[in-house]
Coordinates of C-alpha atoms in Angstrom, one line a residue:
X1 CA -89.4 -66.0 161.8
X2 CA -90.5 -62.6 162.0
X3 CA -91.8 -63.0 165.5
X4 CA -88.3 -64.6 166.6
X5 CA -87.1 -60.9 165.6
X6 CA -89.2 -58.7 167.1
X7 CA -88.3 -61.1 170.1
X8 CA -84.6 -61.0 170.1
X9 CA -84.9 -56.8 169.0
X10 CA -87.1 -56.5 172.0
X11 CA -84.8 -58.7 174.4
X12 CA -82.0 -56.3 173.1
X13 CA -83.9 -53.0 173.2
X14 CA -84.6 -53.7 177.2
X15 CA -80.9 -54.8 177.5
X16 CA -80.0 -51.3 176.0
X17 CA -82.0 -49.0 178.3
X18 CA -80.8 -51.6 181.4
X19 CA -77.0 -50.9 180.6
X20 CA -77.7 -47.1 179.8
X21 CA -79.6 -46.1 183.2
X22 CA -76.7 -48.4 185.1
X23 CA -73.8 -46.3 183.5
X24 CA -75.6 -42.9 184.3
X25 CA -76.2 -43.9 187.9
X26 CA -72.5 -45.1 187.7
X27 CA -71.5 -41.5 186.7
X28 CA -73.7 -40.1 189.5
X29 CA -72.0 -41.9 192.3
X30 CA -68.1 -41.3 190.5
X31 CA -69.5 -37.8 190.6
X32 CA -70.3 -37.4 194.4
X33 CA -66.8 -39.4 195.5
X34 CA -64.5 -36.9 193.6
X35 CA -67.1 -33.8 195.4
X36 CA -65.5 -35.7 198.6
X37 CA -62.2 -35.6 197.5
X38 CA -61.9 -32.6 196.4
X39 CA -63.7 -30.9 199.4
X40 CA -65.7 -29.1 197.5
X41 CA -69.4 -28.0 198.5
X42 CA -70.9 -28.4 202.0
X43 CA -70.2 -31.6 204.3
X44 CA -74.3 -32.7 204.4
X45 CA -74.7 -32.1 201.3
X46 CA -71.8 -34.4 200.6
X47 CA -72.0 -37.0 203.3
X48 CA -73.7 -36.9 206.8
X49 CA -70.9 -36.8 209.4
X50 CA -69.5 -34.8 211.0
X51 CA -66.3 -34.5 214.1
X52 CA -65.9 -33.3 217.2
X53 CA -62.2 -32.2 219.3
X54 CA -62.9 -33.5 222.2
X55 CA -59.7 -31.6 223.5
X56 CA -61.0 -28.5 222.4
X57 CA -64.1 -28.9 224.0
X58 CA -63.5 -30.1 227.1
X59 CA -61.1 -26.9 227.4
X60 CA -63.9 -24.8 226.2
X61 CA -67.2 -26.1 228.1
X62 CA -68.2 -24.5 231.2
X63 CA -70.1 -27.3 232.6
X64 CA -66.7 -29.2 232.1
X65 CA -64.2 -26.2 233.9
X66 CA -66.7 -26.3 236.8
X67 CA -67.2 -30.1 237.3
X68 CA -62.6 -29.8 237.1
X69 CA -63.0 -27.2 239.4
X70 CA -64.9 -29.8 241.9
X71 CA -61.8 -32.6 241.4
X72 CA -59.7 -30.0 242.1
X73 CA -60.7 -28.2 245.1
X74 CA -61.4 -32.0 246.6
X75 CA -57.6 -33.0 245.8
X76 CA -56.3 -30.0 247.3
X77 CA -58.5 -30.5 250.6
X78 CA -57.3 -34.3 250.8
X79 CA -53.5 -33.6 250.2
X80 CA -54.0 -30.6 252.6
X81 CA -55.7 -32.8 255.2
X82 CA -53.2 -35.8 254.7
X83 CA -50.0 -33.3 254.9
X84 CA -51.0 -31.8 257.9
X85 CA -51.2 -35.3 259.8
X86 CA -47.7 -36.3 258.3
X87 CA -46.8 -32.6 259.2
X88 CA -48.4 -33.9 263.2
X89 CA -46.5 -37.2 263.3
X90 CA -43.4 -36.0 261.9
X91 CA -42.6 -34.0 265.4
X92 CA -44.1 -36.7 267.3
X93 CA -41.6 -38.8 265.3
X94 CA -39.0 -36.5 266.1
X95 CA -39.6 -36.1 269.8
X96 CA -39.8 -39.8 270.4
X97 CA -36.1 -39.7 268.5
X98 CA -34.7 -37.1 271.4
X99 CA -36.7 -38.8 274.1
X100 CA -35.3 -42.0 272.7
X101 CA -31.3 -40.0 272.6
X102 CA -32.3 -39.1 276.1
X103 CA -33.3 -41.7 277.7
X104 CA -36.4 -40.1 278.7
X105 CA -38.6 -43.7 279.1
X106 CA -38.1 -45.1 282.1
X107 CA -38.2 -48.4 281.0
X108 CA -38.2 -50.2 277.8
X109 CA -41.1 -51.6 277.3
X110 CA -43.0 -48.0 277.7
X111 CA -40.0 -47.1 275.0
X112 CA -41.1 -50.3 272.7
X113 CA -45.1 -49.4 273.4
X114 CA -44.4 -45.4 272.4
X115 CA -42.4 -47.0 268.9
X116 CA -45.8 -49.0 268.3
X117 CA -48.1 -46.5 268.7
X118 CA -46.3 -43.6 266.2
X119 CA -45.7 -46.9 263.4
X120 CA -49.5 -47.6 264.2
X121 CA -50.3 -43.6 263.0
X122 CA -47.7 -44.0 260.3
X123 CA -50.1 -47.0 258.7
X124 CA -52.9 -45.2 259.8
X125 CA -52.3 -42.1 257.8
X126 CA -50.9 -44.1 254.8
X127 CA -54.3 -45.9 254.4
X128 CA -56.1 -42.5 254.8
X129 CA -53.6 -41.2 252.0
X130 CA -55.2 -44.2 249.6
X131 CA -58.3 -44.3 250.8
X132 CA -58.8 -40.3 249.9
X133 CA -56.7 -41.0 246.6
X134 CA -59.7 -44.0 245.5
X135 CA -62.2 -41.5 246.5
X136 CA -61.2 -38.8 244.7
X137 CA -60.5 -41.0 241.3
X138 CA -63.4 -42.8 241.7
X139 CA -65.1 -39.2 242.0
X140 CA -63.2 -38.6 239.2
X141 CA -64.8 -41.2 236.7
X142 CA -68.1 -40.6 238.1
X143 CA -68.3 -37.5 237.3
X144 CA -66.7 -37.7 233.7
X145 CA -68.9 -40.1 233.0
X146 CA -71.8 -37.7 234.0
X147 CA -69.9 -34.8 232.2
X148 CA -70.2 -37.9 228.6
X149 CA -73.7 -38.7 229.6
X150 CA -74.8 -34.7 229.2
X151 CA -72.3 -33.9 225.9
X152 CA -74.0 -37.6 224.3
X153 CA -77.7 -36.3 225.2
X154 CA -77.0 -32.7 224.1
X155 CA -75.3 -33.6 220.9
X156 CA -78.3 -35.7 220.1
X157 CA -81.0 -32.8 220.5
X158 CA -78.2 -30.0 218.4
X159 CA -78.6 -33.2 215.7
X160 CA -82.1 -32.9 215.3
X161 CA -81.7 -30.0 212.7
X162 CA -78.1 -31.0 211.4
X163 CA -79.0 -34.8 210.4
X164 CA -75.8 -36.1 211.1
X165 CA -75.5 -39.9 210.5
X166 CA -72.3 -40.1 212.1
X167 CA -70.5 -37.6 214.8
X168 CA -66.8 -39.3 215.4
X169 CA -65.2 -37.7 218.3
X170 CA -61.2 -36.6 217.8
X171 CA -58.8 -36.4 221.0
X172 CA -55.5 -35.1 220.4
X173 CA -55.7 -36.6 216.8
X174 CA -55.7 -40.0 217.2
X175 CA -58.9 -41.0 216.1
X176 CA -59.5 -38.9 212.8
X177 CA -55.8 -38.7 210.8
X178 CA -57.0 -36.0 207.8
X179 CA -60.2 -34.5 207.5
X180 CA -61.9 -30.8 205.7
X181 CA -62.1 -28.6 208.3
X182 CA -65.8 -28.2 207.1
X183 CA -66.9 -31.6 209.0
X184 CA -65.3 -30.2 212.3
X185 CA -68.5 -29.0 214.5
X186 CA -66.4 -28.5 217.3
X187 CA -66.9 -24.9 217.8
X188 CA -70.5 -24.7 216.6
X189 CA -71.3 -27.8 219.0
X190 CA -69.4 -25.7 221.7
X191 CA -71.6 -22.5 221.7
X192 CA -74.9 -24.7 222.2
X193 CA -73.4 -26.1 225.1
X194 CA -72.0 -23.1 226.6
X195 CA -75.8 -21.3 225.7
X196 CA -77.7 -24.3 227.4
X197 CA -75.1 -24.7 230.2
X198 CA -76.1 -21.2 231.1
X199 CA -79.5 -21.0 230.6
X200 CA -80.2 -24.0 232.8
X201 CA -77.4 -22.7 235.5

């Protein structure tokens, strides 16, 4: 009998120290969600994320500016390019109109075989007008995704010493609602950029 006793007291003695280590760790983790809530105390040292405004940095980066600068300068060389052609065929256009008025051709068919050749440089300088226009978007995503490609492999080197688990990134708000303004690296990611974008220019 006395054995079944020190049995059951032993039984309940473990069951004790089981439920009394579970309801400290239980305060522990209440603890470190309220520290969240309430924003108080550093973001690592609260949870190992971070954000980024992509808006913000995009504005801000230098290697971004200049690769904008490219798109730029190649759009306004196309539109310049295709403008002066339309510029060329619009007085062609015109002068076959007061040759036309005129009757300048001295027979039809030359009048007919003019008419084809200024529609065939109308549909020639449309397709160069979207042919430039794929180029340049085409361009365009290439070198955005080279501009995502150098932020991604950047970011992960500045992480090294940070330990971020997580780095969400945050355009115009959509993608992060609310958040402490002490998760948003934005400006600290920024300067390492700008600092390596320079030092390797």
């Amino acid at each position: 009998m006395k054995n079944v006793n020190y049995i059951i007291n032993g039984v309940l003695a473990v069951a004790v120290v089981i439920l009394f280590v579970m309801q400290f760790s239980g305060k522990k983790e209440e603890k470190v969600v309220k520290s969240v809530a309430s924003g108080s105390g550093t973001p690592t040292e609260i949870l190992p994320i971070a954000y980024v405004n992509v808006d913000s940095l995009l504005e801000n980066y230098n290697y971004a500016k200049d690769l904008n600068e490219i798109i730029l300068k190649k759009a306004e060389s196309s539109r310049a390019s295709v403008n002066q052609k339309a510029a060329s065929l619009q007085k062609e256009m015109e002068e076959f109109q007061r040759k036309i008025t005129n009757n300048a051709f001295l027979t039809q068919e030359r009048a007919e075989q003019e008419q084809q050749r200024l529609l065939n440089k109308r549909q020639e300088l449309q397709d160069l007008d979207t042919r430039l226009s794929q180029e340049l978007m085409t361009e365009q995503q290439n070198l955005n995704e080279q501009l995502r490609d150098t932020i991604v492999s950047q970011l992960t080197v500045f992480n090294q010493d940070k330990g971020f688990q997580v780095v969400f990134s945050n355009t115009g708000g959509d993608n992060i609602l609310l958040a402490n303004d002490a998760y948003d690296i934005t400006a600290e990611l920024l300067e390492y950029l700008n600092k390596n974008y320079a030092n390797n220019k």
